[in-house]
Coordinates of C-alpha atoms and ligand atoms in Angstrom, one line a residue:
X1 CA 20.9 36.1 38.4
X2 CA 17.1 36.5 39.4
X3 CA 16.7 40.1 40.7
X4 CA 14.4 39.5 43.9
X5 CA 14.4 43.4 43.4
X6 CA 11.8 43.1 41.0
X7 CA 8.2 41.5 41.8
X8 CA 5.9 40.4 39.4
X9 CA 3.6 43.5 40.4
X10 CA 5.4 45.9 38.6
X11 CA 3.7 44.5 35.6
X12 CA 0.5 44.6 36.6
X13 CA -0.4 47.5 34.0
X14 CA 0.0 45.5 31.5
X15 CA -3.3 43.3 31.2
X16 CA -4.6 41.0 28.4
X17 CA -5.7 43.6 26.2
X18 CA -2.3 44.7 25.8
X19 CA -1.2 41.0 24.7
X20 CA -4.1 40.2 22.6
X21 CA -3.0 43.8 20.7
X22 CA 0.5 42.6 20.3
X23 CA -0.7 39.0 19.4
X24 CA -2.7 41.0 16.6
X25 CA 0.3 43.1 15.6
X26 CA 2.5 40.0 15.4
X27 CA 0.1 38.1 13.1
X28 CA -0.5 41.0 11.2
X29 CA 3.7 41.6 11.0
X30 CA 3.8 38.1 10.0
X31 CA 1.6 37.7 7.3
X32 CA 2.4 41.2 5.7
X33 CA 6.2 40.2 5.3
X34 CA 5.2 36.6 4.4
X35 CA 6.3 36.4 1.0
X36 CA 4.1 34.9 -1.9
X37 CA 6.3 32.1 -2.5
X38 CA 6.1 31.5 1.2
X39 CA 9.2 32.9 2.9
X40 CA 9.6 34.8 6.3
X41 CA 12.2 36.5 6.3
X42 CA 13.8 37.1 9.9
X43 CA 14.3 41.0 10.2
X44 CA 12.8 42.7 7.3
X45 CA 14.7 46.3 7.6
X46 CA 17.8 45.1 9.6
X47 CA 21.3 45.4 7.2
X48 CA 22.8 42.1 7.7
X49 CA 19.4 39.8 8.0
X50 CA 17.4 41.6 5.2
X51 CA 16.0 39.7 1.9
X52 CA 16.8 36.3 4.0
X53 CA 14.9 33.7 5.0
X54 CA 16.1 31.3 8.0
X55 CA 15.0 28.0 7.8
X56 CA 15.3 28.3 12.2
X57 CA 13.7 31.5 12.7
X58 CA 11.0 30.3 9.9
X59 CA 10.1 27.1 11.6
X60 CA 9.4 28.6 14.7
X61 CA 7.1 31.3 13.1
X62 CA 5.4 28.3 10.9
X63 CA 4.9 26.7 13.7
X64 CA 3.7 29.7 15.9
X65 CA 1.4 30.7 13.0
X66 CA 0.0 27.0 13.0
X67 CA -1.3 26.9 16.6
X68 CA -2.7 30.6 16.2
X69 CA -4.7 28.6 13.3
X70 CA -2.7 30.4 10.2
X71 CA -2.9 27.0 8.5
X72 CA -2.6 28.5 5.1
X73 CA 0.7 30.6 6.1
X74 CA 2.4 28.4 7.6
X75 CA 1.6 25.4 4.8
X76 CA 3.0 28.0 2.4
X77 CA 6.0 28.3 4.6
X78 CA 6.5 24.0 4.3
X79 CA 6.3 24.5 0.9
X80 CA 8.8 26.9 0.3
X81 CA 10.9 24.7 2.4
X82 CA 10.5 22.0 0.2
X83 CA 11.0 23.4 -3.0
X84 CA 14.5 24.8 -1.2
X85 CA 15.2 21.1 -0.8
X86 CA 13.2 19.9 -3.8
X87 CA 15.7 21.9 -5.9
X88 CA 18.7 20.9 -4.5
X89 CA 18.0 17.1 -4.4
X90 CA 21.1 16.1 -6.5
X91 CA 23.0 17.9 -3.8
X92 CA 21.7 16.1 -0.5
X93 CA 22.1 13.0 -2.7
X94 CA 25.4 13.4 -3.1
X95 CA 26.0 14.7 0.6
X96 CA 24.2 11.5 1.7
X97 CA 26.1 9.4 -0.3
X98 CA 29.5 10.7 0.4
X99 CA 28.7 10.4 3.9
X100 CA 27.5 7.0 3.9
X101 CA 30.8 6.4 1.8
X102 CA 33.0 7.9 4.9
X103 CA 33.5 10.7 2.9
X104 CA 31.9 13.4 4.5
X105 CA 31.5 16.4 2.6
X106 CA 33.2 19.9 3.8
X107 CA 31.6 22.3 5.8
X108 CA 30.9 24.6 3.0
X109 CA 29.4 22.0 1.1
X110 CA 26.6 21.4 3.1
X111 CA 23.5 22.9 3.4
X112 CA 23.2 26.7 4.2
X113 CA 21.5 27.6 7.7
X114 CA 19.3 30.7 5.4
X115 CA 18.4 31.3 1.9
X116 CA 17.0 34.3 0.1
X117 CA 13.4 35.1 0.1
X118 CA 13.5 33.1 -3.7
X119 CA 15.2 30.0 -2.4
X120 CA 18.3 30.7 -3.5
X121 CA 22.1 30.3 -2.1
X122 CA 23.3 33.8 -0.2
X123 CA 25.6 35.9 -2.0
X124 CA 26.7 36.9 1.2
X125 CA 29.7 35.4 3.6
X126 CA 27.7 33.4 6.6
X127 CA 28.5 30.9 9.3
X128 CA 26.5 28.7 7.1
X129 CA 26.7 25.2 8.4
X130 CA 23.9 25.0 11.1
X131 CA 21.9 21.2 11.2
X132 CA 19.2 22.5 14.0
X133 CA 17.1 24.6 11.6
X134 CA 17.0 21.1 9.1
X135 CA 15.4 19.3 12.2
X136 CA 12.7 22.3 13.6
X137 CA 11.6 22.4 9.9
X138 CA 10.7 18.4 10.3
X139 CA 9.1 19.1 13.9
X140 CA 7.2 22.0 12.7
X141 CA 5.7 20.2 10.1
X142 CA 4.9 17.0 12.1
X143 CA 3.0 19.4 14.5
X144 CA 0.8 21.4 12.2
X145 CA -0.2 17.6 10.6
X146 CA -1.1 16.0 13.8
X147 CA -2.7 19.5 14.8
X148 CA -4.8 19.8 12.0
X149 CA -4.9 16.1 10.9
X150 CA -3.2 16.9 7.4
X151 CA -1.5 14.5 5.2
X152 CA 2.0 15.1 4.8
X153 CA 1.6 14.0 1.1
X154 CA 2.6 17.1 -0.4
X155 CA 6.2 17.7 1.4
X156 CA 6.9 13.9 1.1
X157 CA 10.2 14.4 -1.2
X158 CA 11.5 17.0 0.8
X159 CA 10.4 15.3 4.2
X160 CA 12.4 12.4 2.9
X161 CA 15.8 14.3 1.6
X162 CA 16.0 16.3 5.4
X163 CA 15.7 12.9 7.0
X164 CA 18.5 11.4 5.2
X165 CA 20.4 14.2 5.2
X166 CA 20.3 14.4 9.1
X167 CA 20.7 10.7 9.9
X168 CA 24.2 10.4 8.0
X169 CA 25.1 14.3 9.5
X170 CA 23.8 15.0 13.4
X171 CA 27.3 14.4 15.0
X172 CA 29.2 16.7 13.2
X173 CA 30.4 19.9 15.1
X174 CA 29.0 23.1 13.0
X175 CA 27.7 26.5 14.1
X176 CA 24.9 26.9 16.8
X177 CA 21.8 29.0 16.9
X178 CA 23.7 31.5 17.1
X179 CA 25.5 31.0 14.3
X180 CA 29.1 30.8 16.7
X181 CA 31.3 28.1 18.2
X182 CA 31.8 25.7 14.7
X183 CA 33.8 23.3 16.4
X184 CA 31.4 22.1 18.4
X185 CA 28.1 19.8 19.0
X186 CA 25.6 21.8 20.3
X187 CA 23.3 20.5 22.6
X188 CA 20.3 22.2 21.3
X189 CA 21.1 21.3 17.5
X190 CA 21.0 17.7 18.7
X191 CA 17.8 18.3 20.4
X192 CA 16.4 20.0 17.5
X193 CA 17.3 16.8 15.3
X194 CA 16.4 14.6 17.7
X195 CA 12.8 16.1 17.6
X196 CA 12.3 16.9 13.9
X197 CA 12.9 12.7 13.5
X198 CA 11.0 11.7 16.6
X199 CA 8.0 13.7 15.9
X200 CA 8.0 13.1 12.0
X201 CA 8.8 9.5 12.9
X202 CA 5.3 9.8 14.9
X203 CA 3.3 11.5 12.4
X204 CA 3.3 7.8 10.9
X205 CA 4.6 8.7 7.3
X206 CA 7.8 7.3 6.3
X207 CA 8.6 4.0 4.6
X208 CA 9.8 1.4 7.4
X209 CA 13.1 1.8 6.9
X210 CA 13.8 4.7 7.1
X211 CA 11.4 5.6 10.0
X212 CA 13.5 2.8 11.5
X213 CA 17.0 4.5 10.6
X214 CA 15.2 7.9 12.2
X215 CA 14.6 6.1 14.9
X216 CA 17.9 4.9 15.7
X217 CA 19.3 8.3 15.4
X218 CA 16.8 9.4 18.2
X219 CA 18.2 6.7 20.3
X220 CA 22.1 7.2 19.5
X221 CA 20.8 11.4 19.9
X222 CA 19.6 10.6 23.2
X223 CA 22.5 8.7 24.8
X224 CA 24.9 11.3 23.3
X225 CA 23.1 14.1 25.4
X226 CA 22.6 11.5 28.4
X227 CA 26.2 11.1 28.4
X228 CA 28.2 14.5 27.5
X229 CA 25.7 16.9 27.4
X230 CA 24.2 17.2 31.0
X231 CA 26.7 18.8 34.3
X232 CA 25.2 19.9 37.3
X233 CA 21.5 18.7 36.5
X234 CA 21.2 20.7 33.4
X235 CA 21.9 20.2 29.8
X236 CA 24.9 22.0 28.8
X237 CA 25.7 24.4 25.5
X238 CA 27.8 22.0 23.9
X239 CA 29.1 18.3 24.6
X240 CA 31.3 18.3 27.5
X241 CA 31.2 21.8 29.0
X242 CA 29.7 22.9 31.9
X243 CA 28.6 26.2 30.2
X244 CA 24.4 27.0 29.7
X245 CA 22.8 28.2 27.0
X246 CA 19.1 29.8 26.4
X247 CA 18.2 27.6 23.6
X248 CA 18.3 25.1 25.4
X249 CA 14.8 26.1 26.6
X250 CA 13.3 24.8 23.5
X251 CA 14.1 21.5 24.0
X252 CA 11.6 21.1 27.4
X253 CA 8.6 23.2 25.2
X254 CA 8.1 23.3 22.6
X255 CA 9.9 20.6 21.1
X256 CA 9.2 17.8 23.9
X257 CA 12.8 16.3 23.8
X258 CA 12.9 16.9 27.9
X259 CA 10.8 16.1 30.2
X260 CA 9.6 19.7 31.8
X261 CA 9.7 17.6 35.3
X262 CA 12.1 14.8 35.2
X263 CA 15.5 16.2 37.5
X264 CA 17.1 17.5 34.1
X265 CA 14.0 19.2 33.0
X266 CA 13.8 20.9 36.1
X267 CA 17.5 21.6 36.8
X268 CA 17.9 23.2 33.5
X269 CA 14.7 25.7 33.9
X270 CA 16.3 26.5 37.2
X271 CA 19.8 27.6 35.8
X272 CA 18.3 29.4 32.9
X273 CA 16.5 31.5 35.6
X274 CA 19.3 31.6 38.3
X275 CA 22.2 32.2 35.7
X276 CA 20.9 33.7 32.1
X277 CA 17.5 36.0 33.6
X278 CA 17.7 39.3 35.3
X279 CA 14.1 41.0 35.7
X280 CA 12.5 38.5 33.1
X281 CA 14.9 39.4 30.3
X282 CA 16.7 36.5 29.2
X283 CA 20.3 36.4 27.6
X284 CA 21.9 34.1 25.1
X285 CA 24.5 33.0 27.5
X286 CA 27.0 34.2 29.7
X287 CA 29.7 35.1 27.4
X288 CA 27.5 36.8 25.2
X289 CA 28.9 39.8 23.4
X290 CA 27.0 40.3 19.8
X291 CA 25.3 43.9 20.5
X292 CA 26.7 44.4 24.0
X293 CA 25.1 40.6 24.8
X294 CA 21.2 42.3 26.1
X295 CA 18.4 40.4 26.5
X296 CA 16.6 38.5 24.3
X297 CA 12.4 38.3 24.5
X298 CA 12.2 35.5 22.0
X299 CA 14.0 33.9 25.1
X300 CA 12.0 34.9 27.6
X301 CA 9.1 33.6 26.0
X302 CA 10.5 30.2 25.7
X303 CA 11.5 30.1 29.7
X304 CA 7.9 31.0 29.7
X305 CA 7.0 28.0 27.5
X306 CA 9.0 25.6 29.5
X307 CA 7.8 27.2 32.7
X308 CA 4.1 26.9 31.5
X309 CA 5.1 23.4 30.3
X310 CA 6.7 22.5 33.8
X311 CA 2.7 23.7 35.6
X312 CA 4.4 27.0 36.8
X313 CA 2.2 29.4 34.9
X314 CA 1.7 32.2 37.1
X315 CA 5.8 32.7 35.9
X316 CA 5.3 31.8 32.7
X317 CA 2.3 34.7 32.8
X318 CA 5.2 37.2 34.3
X319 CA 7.5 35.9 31.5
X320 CA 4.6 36.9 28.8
X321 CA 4.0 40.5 30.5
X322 CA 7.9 41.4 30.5
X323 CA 8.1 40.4 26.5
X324 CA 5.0 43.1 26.2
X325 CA 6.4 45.2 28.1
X326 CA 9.5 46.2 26.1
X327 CA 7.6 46.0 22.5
X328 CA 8.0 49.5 20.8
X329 CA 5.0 51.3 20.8
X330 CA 3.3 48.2 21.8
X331 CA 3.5 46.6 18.1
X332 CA 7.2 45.9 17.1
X333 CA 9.5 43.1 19.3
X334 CA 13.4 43.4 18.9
X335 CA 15.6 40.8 18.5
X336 CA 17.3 42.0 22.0
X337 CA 17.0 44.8 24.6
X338 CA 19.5 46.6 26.1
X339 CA 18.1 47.2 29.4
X340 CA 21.4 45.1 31.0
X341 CA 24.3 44.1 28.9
X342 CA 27.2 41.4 29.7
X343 CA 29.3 43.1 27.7
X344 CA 28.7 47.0 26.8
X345 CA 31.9 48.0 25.3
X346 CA 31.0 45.5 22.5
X347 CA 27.4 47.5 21.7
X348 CA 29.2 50.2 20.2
X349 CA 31.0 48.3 17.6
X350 CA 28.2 46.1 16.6
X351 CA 26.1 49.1 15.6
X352 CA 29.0 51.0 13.6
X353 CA 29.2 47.7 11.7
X354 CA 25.3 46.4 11.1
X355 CA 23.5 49.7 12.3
X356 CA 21.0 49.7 15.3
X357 CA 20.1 46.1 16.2
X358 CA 17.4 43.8 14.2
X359 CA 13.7 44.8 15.0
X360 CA 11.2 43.8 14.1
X361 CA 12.2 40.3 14.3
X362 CA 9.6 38.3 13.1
X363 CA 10.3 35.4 15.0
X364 CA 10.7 37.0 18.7
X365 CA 6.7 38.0 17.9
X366 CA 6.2 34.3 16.8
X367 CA 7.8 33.2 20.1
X368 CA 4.9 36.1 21.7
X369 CA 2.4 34.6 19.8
X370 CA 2.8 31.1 20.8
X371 CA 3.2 31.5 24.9
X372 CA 0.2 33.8 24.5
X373 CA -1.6 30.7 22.8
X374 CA -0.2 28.7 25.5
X375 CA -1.3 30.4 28.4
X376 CA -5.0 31.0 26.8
X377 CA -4.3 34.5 26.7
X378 CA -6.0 34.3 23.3
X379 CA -8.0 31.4 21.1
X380 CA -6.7 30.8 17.5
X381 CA -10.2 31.5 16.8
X382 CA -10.3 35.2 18.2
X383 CA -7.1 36.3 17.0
X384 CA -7.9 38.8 14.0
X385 CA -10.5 41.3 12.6
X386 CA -11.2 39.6 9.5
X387 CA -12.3 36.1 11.8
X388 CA -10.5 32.7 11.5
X389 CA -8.7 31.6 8.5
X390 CA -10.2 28.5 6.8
X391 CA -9.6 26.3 4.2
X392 CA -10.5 23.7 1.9
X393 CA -11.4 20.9 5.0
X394 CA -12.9 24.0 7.1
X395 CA -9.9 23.8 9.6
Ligands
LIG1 C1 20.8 34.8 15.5 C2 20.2 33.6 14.8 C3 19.0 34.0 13.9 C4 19.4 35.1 13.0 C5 18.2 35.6 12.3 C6 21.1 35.8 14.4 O1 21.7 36.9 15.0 O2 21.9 34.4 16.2 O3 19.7 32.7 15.8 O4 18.6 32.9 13.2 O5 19.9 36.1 13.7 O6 17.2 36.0 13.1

């Protein structure tokens, strides 16, 4: 699906000062809509996402906010996570044990994939069960400690209730990150488990065994995928299709589940770009129809990650110019462009339900943030007017 049509130099206008303004805007977005308790919540103005707080979406801006040297947001963001989970300790319990019992709980009685900007349980109907956000949270957190050298101390409850949540739950089918296709296990939801418990594994702070029970749910993660979920060199959307899917991209950077080189690595960067990218824009996947199925520049910027991560950065750079490109005004990123739909007759209906699609979306300007970070576009250190954030230990 790459347009040859199109070469790089079309972007040429757009030079660093125009990224480090949108870096600026983002963090400034970011920390504005931050909430004092600690939540980010996804779309601040759009119908259907306002007042909520995904733990997904969140992770990713955490973590974004972390390498841009936020330390203080996005530690206020693991602690609202953890007093989500704190609270509702006698229900993972029970989960846990039920599971462990062979009594898995139902669907609906599992953890929610977003909470209100208090912590609480939606009022709303949602395609609720979603595991991937449970692990990002865990991988997020593991990077900002071994980034930062923090102790993990103070999320140690929570840390502990997410790992034994996901250890007796990763192989059950629920919704993706898109919240669609229930019935299924989807690739990038194992991946995102598989990392949370690798990395939080390697950040050297649970009791033996249960590092040892993470550990052995990496393992049993990774044979699954090695087995059902790669086709045609590339990992696939679910177990056992051949069908793609742009999330994927997360798993090569920045979660470190695939190598960015090994054959996979590679084969699945190459079908993201030769079946999912037309003139940088990135979709979902093919079948996409949620707003007409456009382009998504949180997506973009992760092929850019990957690419960066696989030593192709002059495309990762192209990747990074594109997202800037279609920012409103140069400060506000959508969820998703319209520039070339899958499926236009759908766009219509999608807007007479929810209104206009999300933007801002907080985390497409994380996604910004970070592949601007990765590419050296900016420093954490030059990244705002009132200078770098500090903090007790002078990080
Ligand atoms: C996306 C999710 C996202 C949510 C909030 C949904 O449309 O499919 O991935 O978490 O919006 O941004």
């Amino acid at each position: 699906m790459i347009d040859k049509s199109m070469p790089g130099s079309t972007l040429t206008f757009i030079g660093d000062a125009t990224v480090r303004s949108l870096v600026l805007a983002s963090t400034k977005l970011i920390l504005e809509q931050q909430t004092p308790g600690g939540a980010y919540p996804a779309s601040p103005s759009f119908s259907a996402y306002a007042g909520y707080c995904w733990f997904r979406d969140g992770s990713f801006i955490a973590d974004a906010m972390s390498a841009a040297g936020h330390v203080e947001s996005a530690e206020l963001f693991f602690d609202w996570c953890s007093n989500v989970l704190s609270s509702r300790s006698g229900k993972i319990r029970y989960i846990v044990a039920e599971s462990l019992a062979g009594r898995p709980p139902a669907d609906g009685q599992m953890l929610p994939a977003r909470f209100t900007l208090e912590g609480d349980d939606g009022n709303d109907e949602w395609w609720d069960f979603q595991l991937d956000g449970y692990g990002t949270w865990l991988w997020a957190l593991a990077e900002h400690s071994t980034r930062y050298g923090r102790s993990l101390e103070r999320w140690d409850e929570a840390v502990a209730l997410t790992v034994d949540y996901l250890v007796c739950s990763w192989d059950r089918p629920c919704y993706d990150w898109w919240e669609e296709a229930a019935h299924q296990v989807h690739v990038s939801t194992l991946g995102c488990i598989s990392s949370g418990l690798a990395s939080i594994v390697a950040a050297g702070h649970l009791d033996e065994e249960r590092a040892l029970r993470a550990t052995e749910t990496v393992e049993l993660i990774r044979r699954r995928v090695q087995n059902d979920g790669v086709r045609n060199r590339h990992l696939t959307k679910w177990l056992g299709t051949e069908a793609l899917d742009g999330s994927l991209l997360a798993l090569i950077a920045p979660m470190n589940f695939l190598e960015p080189v090994s054959p996979v690595g590679k084969g699945t960067i190459s079908a993201v770009e030769e079946q999912l990218t037309v003139r940088n824009g990135v979709h979902r996947y093919l079948a996409d129809s949620y707003y007409g199925g456009g382009q998504w520049p949180l997506l973009s910027c992760f092929l850019g990650l990957a690419q960066e991560a696989a030593g192709n950065r002059s495309r990762a750079r192209e990747l990074l110019l594109w997202v800037a490109s279609v920012a409103r005004d140069n400060t506000e990123l959508p969820e998703q462009v319209e520039g070339n739909l899958l499926d236009a007759e759908q766009l219509q209906p999608w807007i007479d339900r929810w209104g206009p699609s999300a933007s801002p979306l907080l985390w497409s300007h994380a996604m910004f943030i970070r592949l601007a970070i990765a590419l050296d576009t900016i420093h954490p250190m030059d990244r705002s007017e009132s200078g770098p954030q500090t903090n007790e230990k002078g990080l």
